[in-house]
Short mmCIF file of C-alpha atoms and ligand atoms in Angstrom, two decimals:
data_model
loop_
_atom_site.label_atom_id
_atom_site.label_comp_id
_atom_site.label_asym_id
_atom_site.label_seq_id
_atom_site.Cartn_x
_atom_site.Cartn_y
_atom_site.Cartn_z
CA MET X 1 19.58 7.12 32.52
CA SER X 2 16.34 7.14 30.58
CA THR X 3 14.59 3.69 30.60
CA VAL X 4 11.42 4.53 28.79
CA ARG X 5 11.44 5.72 25.13
CA PRO X 6 9.37 8.97 24.93
CA TRP X 7 6.37 9.40 22.84
CA PRO X 8 6.17 11.60 20.79
CA ALA X 9 9.83 11.63 20.04
CA GLU X 10 9.88 15.41 19.78
CA LYS X 11 7.93 17.33 22.43
CA ALA X 12 4.67 18.36 20.97
CA THR X 13 3.90 22.03 20.82
CA GLY X 14 0.12 21.89 20.55
CA LEU X 15 -2.70 20.24 22.52
CA GLN X 16 -2.46 16.58 23.15
CA ALA X 17 -4.33 13.87 24.87
CA PHE X 18 -1.29 11.99 26.24
CA PHE X 19 2.40 11.55 26.15
CA VAL X 20 4.98 9.02 27.42
CA ASP X 21 8.13 9.79 29.40
CA ASP X 22 10.29 8.11 32.10
CA ASP X 23 7.35 8.41 34.58
CA GLY X 24 5.01 6.52 32.34
CA LEU X 25 1.78 7.44 30.46
CA HIS X 26 0.65 10.99 31.07
CA LEU X 27 -3.09 11.27 30.37
CA LEU X 28 -5.13 14.54 30.36
CA ASP X 29 -8.40 13.88 32.10
CA GLN X 30 -11.02 15.04 29.51
CA ARG X 31 -13.85 14.62 32.08
CA GLU X 32 -12.59 17.57 34.00
CA LEU X 33 -12.43 19.88 31.07
CA PRO X 34 -13.16 22.79 30.48
CA LEU X 35 -13.02 23.59 34.18
CA ARG X 36 -9.61 22.02 35.12
CA GLU X 37 -6.66 20.59 33.37
CA VAL X 38 -5.85 17.45 35.46
CA TRP X 39 -3.20 15.09 34.38
CA HIS X 40 -2.87 11.49 35.54
CA ILE X 41 0.35 9.33 35.33
CA PHE X 42 0.09 5.60 34.81
CA GLY X 43 3.12 3.35 35.27
CA GLY X 44 4.16 0.19 33.77
CA ASP X 45 2.61 -2.19 36.46
CA ASP X 46 -0.73 -4.00 36.78
CA ASP X 47 -2.18 -0.79 38.56
CA GLY X 48 -1.11 1.40 35.60
CA LEU X 49 -2.74 -0.96 33.15
CA GLU X 50 -6.01 -1.18 35.13
CA SER X 51 -6.21 2.57 35.67
CA THR X 52 -5.67 3.12 31.90
CA ALA X 53 -8.54 0.57 31.17
CA ARG X 54 -10.72 2.48 33.68
CA ALA X 55 -9.74 5.89 32.20
CA ILE X 56 -10.95 4.57 28.72
CA GLU X 57 -14.19 3.20 30.22
CA SER X 58 -15.05 6.40 32.01
CA LEU X 59 -14.15 8.57 29.07
CA ALA X 60 -11.24 10.32 30.81
CA VAL X 61 -9.67 9.57 27.42
CA ARG X 62 -11.99 9.23 24.55
CA GLY X 63 -12.31 9.72 20.73
CA ALA X 64 -11.80 6.63 18.55
CA PRO X 65 -8.15 7.21 17.50
CA ALA X 66 -7.09 8.40 21.01
CA ILE X 67 -8.59 5.37 22.73
CA GLY X 68 -6.40 3.14 20.58
CA GLY X 69 -3.36 5.43 21.26
CA ALA X 70 -3.83 5.37 25.07
CA ALA X 71 -4.21 1.46 25.00
CA ALA X 72 -1.14 1.03 22.87
CA LEU X 73 0.96 3.43 24.79
CA ILE X 74 0.20 1.93 28.26
CA LEU X 75 1.21 -1.43 26.82
CA ALA X 76 4.52 0.06 25.66
CA VAL X 77 5.13 1.47 28.97
CA TRP X 78 4.36 -1.87 30.50
CA ALA X 79 6.63 -3.81 28.11
CA GLN X 80 9.53 -1.46 28.91
CA ALA X 81 9.01 -2.12 32.65
CA GLN X 82 9.43 -5.82 32.40
CA SER X 83 13.23 -6.20 32.07
CA SER X 84 13.43 -8.96 34.84
CA THR X 85 10.41 -10.90 33.72
CA SER X 86 10.65 -14.40 32.21
CA LYS X 87 9.43 -14.65 28.61
CA GLU X 88 6.63 -17.03 29.80
CA HIS X 89 5.38 -14.31 32.20
CA PHE X 90 5.89 -11.60 29.73
CA VAL X 91 3.60 -13.33 27.16
CA ALA X 92 1.06 -14.32 29.78
CA GLY X 93 0.98 -10.64 31.12
CA LEU X 94 0.66 -9.10 27.80
CA GLN X 95 -2.29 -11.43 26.74
CA ARG X 96 -4.04 -10.54 30.07
CA HIS X 97 -3.63 -6.84 29.57
CA ILE X 98 -4.82 -6.85 25.89
CA THR X 99 -7.78 -8.91 26.83
CA ARG X 100 -8.69 -6.40 29.57
CA LEU X 101 -8.20 -3.42 27.33
CA ARG X 102 -10.26 -5.11 24.56
CA ARG X 103 -13.29 -5.12 26.97
CA THR X 104 -13.32 -1.32 27.70
CA ARG X 105 -15.27 0.07 24.78
CA PRO X 106 -16.86 -1.88 22.06
CA THR X 107 -17.70 0.52 19.16
CA ALA X 108 -14.49 2.38 18.13
CA VAL X 109 -12.54 -0.08 16.07
CA ASN X 110 -9.39 1.81 16.30
CA LEU X 111 -8.96 0.30 19.79
CA PHE X 112 -8.89 -3.16 18.25
CA VAL X 113 -6.63 -2.07 15.40
CA ALA X 114 -4.15 -0.76 17.91
CA LEU X 115 -4.26 -3.70 20.21
CA ASP X 116 -4.02 -6.19 17.22
CA ARG X 117 -0.96 -4.23 16.04
CA VAL X 118 0.70 -4.50 19.46
CA ALA X 119 -0.24 -8.16 19.77
CA ALA X 120 1.32 -8.90 16.37
CA ALA X 121 4.65 -7.65 17.67
CA GLY X 122 5.09 -10.82 19.64
CA SER X 123 7.12 -11.02 22.85
CA ASN X 124 9.83 -8.58 22.10
CA PRO X 125 9.51 -5.40 24.14
CA GLU X 126 11.27 -3.26 21.57
CA ALA X 127 8.93 -4.58 18.87
CA ILE X 128 5.97 -3.74 21.12
CA VAL X 129 7.15 -0.27 21.59
CA ASP X 130 7.68 0.10 17.89
CA ALA X 131 4.15 -1.16 17.19
CA ALA X 132 2.43 1.06 19.76
CA TYR X 133 4.46 4.19 18.78
CA GLY X 134 3.83 3.21 15.10
CA TYR X 135 0.05 3.30 15.61
CA CYS X 136 0.25 6.76 17.23
CA ASN X 137 2.74 8.24 14.68
CA ASP X 138 0.54 6.98 11.80
CA ASP X 139 -2.47 8.49 13.35
CA ALA X 140 -0.80 11.87 13.70
CA ALA X 141 0.38 11.69 10.04
CA ALA X 142 -3.24 10.62 8.91
CA CYS X 143 -4.72 13.59 10.81
CA LYS X 144 -2.50 15.95 8.95
CA ALA X 145 -3.11 14.39 5.50
CA MET X 146 -6.90 14.17 5.88
CA GLY X 147 -7.09 17.61 7.32
CA ASP X 148 -5.36 18.85 4.11
CA HIS X 149 -7.74 16.73 1.76
CA GLY X 150 -10.78 17.89 3.57
CA ALA X 151 -9.62 21.58 3.61
CA ASP X 152 -9.91 21.55 -0.14
CA LEU X 153 -13.67 21.22 0.11
CA LEU X 154 -13.89 24.43 2.05
CA ASN X 155 -14.08 28.20 0.72
CA ASP X 156 -12.99 31.25 2.50
CA GLY X 157 -15.83 32.32 4.82
CA ASP X 158 -17.60 28.89 5.16
CA VAL X 159 -19.38 27.95 8.34
CA VAL X 160 -19.36 24.22 9.19
CA VAL X 161 -21.33 22.27 11.63
CA THR X 162 -19.84 19.32 13.64
CA ILE X 163 -20.89 17.08 16.60
CA CYS X 164 -19.10 15.62 19.53
CA HIS X 165 -15.36 16.33 19.65
CA THR X 166 -13.01 15.48 16.94
CA GLY X 167 -9.89 17.64 17.74
CA ALA X 168 -6.47 16.98 19.01
CA LEU X 169 -7.61 15.38 22.25
CA ALA X 170 -9.64 12.70 20.28
CA THR X 171 -6.62 11.59 18.33
CA CYS X 172 -2.82 11.41 18.39
CA GLY X 173 -2.55 14.56 16.05
CA GLN X 174 -4.49 17.54 15.08
CA GLY X 175 -7.88 15.76 14.90
CA THR X 176 -10.23 14.38 12.32
CA ALA X 177 -13.23 16.69 11.52
CA LEU X 178 -11.90 19.43 13.56
CA GLY X 179 -8.60 18.84 11.99
CA VAL X 180 -10.07 19.89 8.63
CA VAL X 181 -11.05 23.25 9.91
CA LYS X 182 -7.54 23.73 11.26
CA SER X 183 -5.92 22.84 8.00
CA ALA X 184 -8.31 25.15 6.19
CA ARG X 185 -7.53 28.04 8.52
CA ARG X 186 -3.78 27.43 8.01
CA GLN X 187 -4.44 27.87 4.29
CA GLY X 188 -5.61 31.35 5.17
CA LYS X 189 -9.40 30.42 4.88
CA ASP X 190 -11.73 32.17 7.50
CA ILE X 191 -13.72 29.13 8.60
CA ALA X 192 -16.20 29.19 11.52
CA VAL X 193 -17.64 26.33 13.52
CA VAL X 194 -21.06 25.55 14.78
CA ALA X 195 -20.71 22.88 17.52
CA LEU X 196 -23.45 20.69 18.76
CA GLU X 197 -23.22 20.40 22.56
CA THR X 198 -23.70 16.61 22.22
CA ARG X 199 -25.92 15.25 24.96
CA PRO X 200 -25.50 13.37 27.36
CA LEU X 201 -21.93 13.84 28.06
CA LEU X 202 -21.41 17.17 26.38
CA GLN X 203 -18.22 16.54 24.37
CA GLY X 204 -19.16 19.34 21.96
CA ALA X 205 -19.74 21.82 24.78
CA ARG X 206 -16.91 20.99 27.09
CA LEU X 207 -14.21 19.92 24.59
CA THR X 208 -14.94 21.26 21.03
CA ALA X 209 -15.86 24.67 22.32
CA TRP X 210 -12.78 24.68 24.60
CA GLU X 211 -10.39 23.49 21.87
CA CYS X 212 -11.77 25.91 19.29
CA LEU X 213 -11.43 28.88 21.75
CA ARG X 214 -7.78 27.72 22.58
CA GLU X 215 -6.95 27.48 18.88
CA GLY X 216 -8.61 30.77 17.93
CA ILE X 217 -11.25 29.10 15.73
CA PRO X 218 -14.57 31.09 15.76
CA VAL X 219 -17.18 28.78 17.38
CA THR X 220 -20.90 29.00 18.17
CA LEU X 221 -22.30 26.38 20.59
CA ILE X 222 -25.86 25.21 20.11
CA THR X 223 -27.88 22.49 21.77
CA ASP X 224 -28.45 19.32 19.72
CA GLY X 225 -32.06 20.23 19.26
CA MET X 226 -31.07 23.51 17.55
CA ALA X 227 -29.40 21.74 14.63
CA ALA X 228 -32.27 21.88 12.11
CA ALA X 229 -32.98 25.60 12.97
CA ALA X 230 -29.30 26.38 12.55
CA LEU X 231 -29.27 24.65 9.12
CA SER X 232 -32.31 26.52 7.96
CA ARG X 233 -31.57 29.92 9.16
CA GLY X 234 -27.81 29.89 10.00
CA PRO X 235 -26.73 31.16 13.30
CA GLY X 236 -26.39 34.88 13.06
CA GLY X 237 -27.67 34.69 9.49
CA ARG X 238 -24.48 32.94 8.21
CA ARG X 239 -25.55 29.87 6.36
CA ILE X 240 -23.95 26.50 7.25
CA ARG X 241 -22.21 25.18 4.13
CA ARG X 242 -21.05 21.83 5.10
CA ALA X 243 -21.13 19.22 7.98
CA PHE X 244 -17.81 17.45 9.08
CA VAL X 245 -18.09 14.74 11.56
CA GLY X 246 -15.75 11.95 12.87
CA ALA X 247 -16.38 8.16 13.11
CA ASP X 248 -15.90 5.34 15.46
CA ARG X 249 -16.38 2.54 12.86
CA ILE X 250 -17.24 2.63 9.16
CA ALA X 251 -18.70 -0.51 7.77
CA ASN X 252 -17.70 -1.93 4.42
CA ASN X 253 -20.84 -0.35 2.74
CA GLY X 254 -20.09 3.06 4.16
CA ASP X 255 -22.60 3.01 7.11
CA THR X 256 -20.93 4.97 9.74
CA ALA X 257 -21.16 4.65 13.61
CA ASN X 258 -20.38 8.03 15.39
CA LYS X 259 -21.62 9.78 18.59
CA ILE X 260 -25.32 9.63 19.29
CA GLY X 261 -27.04 12.47 17.40
CA THR X 262 -24.86 12.17 14.28
CA PHE X 263 -27.67 10.39 12.39
CA SER X 264 -30.18 13.06 13.35
CA LEU X 265 -27.68 15.79 12.09
CA SER X 266 -27.22 13.88 8.75
CA VAL X 267 -30.95 13.72 8.28
CA SER X 268 -31.23 17.46 8.76
CA CYS X 269 -28.33 18.16 6.52
CA ALA X 270 -29.97 16.06 3.81
CA HIS X 271 -33.27 18.04 4.23
CA HIS X 272 -31.37 21.29 3.86
CA GLY X 273 -29.16 20.14 1.04
CA VAL X 274 -25.90 20.62 3.27
CA PRO X 275 -23.19 18.10 2.21
CA PHE X 276 -22.41 15.82 5.00
CA HIS X 277 -18.79 14.49 5.24
CA VAL X 278 -17.16 11.80 7.39
CA VAL X 279 -13.48 12.46 8.31
CA ALA X 280 -11.62 9.29 9.68
CA PRO X 281 -8.24 7.59 9.35
CA ARG X 282 -8.04 4.21 7.47
CA SER X 283 -7.88 2.54 11.01
CA THR X 284 -11.66 3.51 11.50
CA PHE X 285 -12.69 1.66 8.31
CA ASP X 286 -13.70 -1.96 9.34
CA ASP X 287 -13.77 -3.78 6.01
CA ALA X 288 -14.73 -7.03 7.75
CA CYS X 289 -17.95 -5.41 9.00
CA PRO X 290 -20.58 -5.62 6.09
CA ASP X 291 -22.95 -2.82 7.29
CA GLY X 292 -24.16 -0.77 10.02
CA ALA X 293 -26.39 -3.46 11.44
CA ALA X 294 -23.27 -5.52 12.31
CA ILE X 295 -21.62 -2.57 14.31
CA PRO X 296 -21.59 -3.20 17.99
CA ILE X 297 -23.15 -0.08 19.66
CA GLU X 298 -22.05 0.59 23.16
CA GLU X 299 -25.03 1.21 25.72
CA ARG X 300 -23.95 3.23 28.74
CA ASP X 301 -25.13 3.90 32.32
CA PRO X 302 -28.58 5.39 32.54
CA LEU X 303 -27.21 7.78 35.11
CA GLU X 304 -25.48 9.69 32.28
CA VAL X 305 -29.08 10.69 31.01
CA ARG X 306 -30.72 11.11 34.35
CA THR X 307 -28.09 13.48 35.59
CA ALA X 308 -25.77 16.26 34.36
CA ARG X 309 -22.36 16.28 35.98
CA GLY X 310 -23.85 14.44 38.97
CA THR X 311 -26.86 16.64 39.43
CA PRO X 312 -30.16 15.00 38.85
CA THR X 313 -32.12 16.31 35.77
CA ALA X 314 -34.91 13.58 35.75
CA PRO X 315 -36.83 11.32 38.15
CA VAL X 316 -34.19 8.97 39.63
CA ASP X 317 -36.25 5.83 38.65
CA VAL X 318 -37.23 6.86 35.14
CA SER X 319 -36.49 4.33 32.50
CA VAL X 320 -33.64 5.37 30.19
CA TRP X 321 -32.07 4.19 26.94
CA ASN X 322 -28.50 5.46 26.50
CA PRO X 323 -26.74 4.24 23.36
CA ALA X 324 -23.52 6.10 22.94
CA PHE X 325 -23.43 5.90 19.15
CA ASP X 326 -25.81 5.77 16.21
CA VAL X 327 -25.34 4.69 12.67
CA THR X 328 -25.60 7.15 9.74
CA PRO X 329 -26.63 5.24 6.62
CA THR X 330 -24.10 5.56 3.69
CA SER X 331 -26.74 7.10 1.53
CA LEU X 332 -26.67 10.27 3.63
CA ILE X 333 -22.90 10.70 3.39
CA GLU X 334 -21.69 12.98 0.62
CA SER X 335 -18.05 11.84 1.00
CA PHE X 336 -15.35 10.29 3.29
CA VAL X 337 -12.16 11.97 3.97
CA SER X 338 -9.21 9.89 4.99
CA GLU X 339 -5.40 10.05 4.65
CA GLN X 340 -5.91 8.64 1.15
CA GLY X 341 -8.13 11.44 0.03
CA VAL X 342 -11.81 12.27 -0.53
CA PHE X 343 -13.98 9.46 -1.86
CA ARG X 344 -17.55 8.03 -1.82
CA ARG X 345 -18.65 4.55 -0.82
CA ARG X 346 -22.09 4.51 -2.47
O1 MRU Z 401 -17.80 8.51 23.35
P1 MRU Z 401 -16.72 9.26 22.74
O2 MRU Z 401 -16.48 10.69 23.29
O3 MRU Z 401 -15.35 8.51 22.69
O4 MRU Z 401 -17.17 9.46 21.17
C1 MRU Z 401 -16.26 10.13 20.31
C2 MRU Z 401 -16.90 10.27 18.98
O5 MRU Z 401 -17.95 9.70 18.71
C3 MRU Z 401 -16.07 10.95 17.89
O6 MRU Z 401 -16.93 11.69 17.09
C4 MRU Z 401 -15.25 9.87 17.12
O7 MRU Z 401 -14.54 9.08 17.94
C5 MRU Z 401 -14.47 10.56 16.20
S1 MRU Z 401 -13.15 11.29 16.94
C6 MRU Z 401 -11.80 11.69 16.13
#
């Protein structure tokens, strides 16, 4: 007899970062892509919780909405495994695990939204599962809605530029910025993508290029330093018409934290008169955060810059600065696309 409620309720047909079944939380290891598809299974014990926290820290699962999803789902798996635990132990364990997960990555606000939602469910395992699966289902629905809203901005034949990875593996649904491209193509528009490789961890090269090829989306990969040239000349002579990017936290004034390099891309877009759009669910809008200066920016291990996939690319002792995100000022953002529609902050 099944003891764990599955997520998603209906088996997904497309790409997904994770799912839950009787064995626990299944997580696709995004560090291994595009070379290998490796799935990990994390159960509802302390080890499963700690392994999920480490998977988030090490970017085995990444992308703002997906980080929240993975954290929520492992808590749901844990809650369903606690049938013989006293209420006191249950509450203490839940608190401990939420505290640990909150420490994994600081910038993506979706993580905290998901954890707060689970925490608000109290000590009833069923309510915790409802809260966790509710976060994931809402995100999947938001992806579809914002994809459709954003697709209205695109014309047949448009080329769009994007950075990092904002597809299915970064969310609980079809994706944010890349989801707009998917929706537009479903409407019959021939949309092509120019993807920045996204140094230092290459989410654009490894994940966006891979997901586009899998989904039949025409994609041209460029290094981050080629963005201005691509905006001025268009790869292959086809002009880039718009930029669509995701977000990890959007402050109340519209300043937007996203993968390092996004700010440079927005400056280049402004110079070339190319509209720059941020695509994100409501869970990425942090209304309590007044502006970009108040957004916590994660700084990561210098080794990520000194090496590429473990191979040294710089002197081992060179000093490094490795912020994982930057903040694009609201003045450079043409519009935001969320499940509520397309709107401006400024
Ligand atoms: O460090 P990562 O890979 O988690 O960073 C991801 C991004 O910056 C994405 O652009 C952002 O989360 C939006 S994803 C839907």
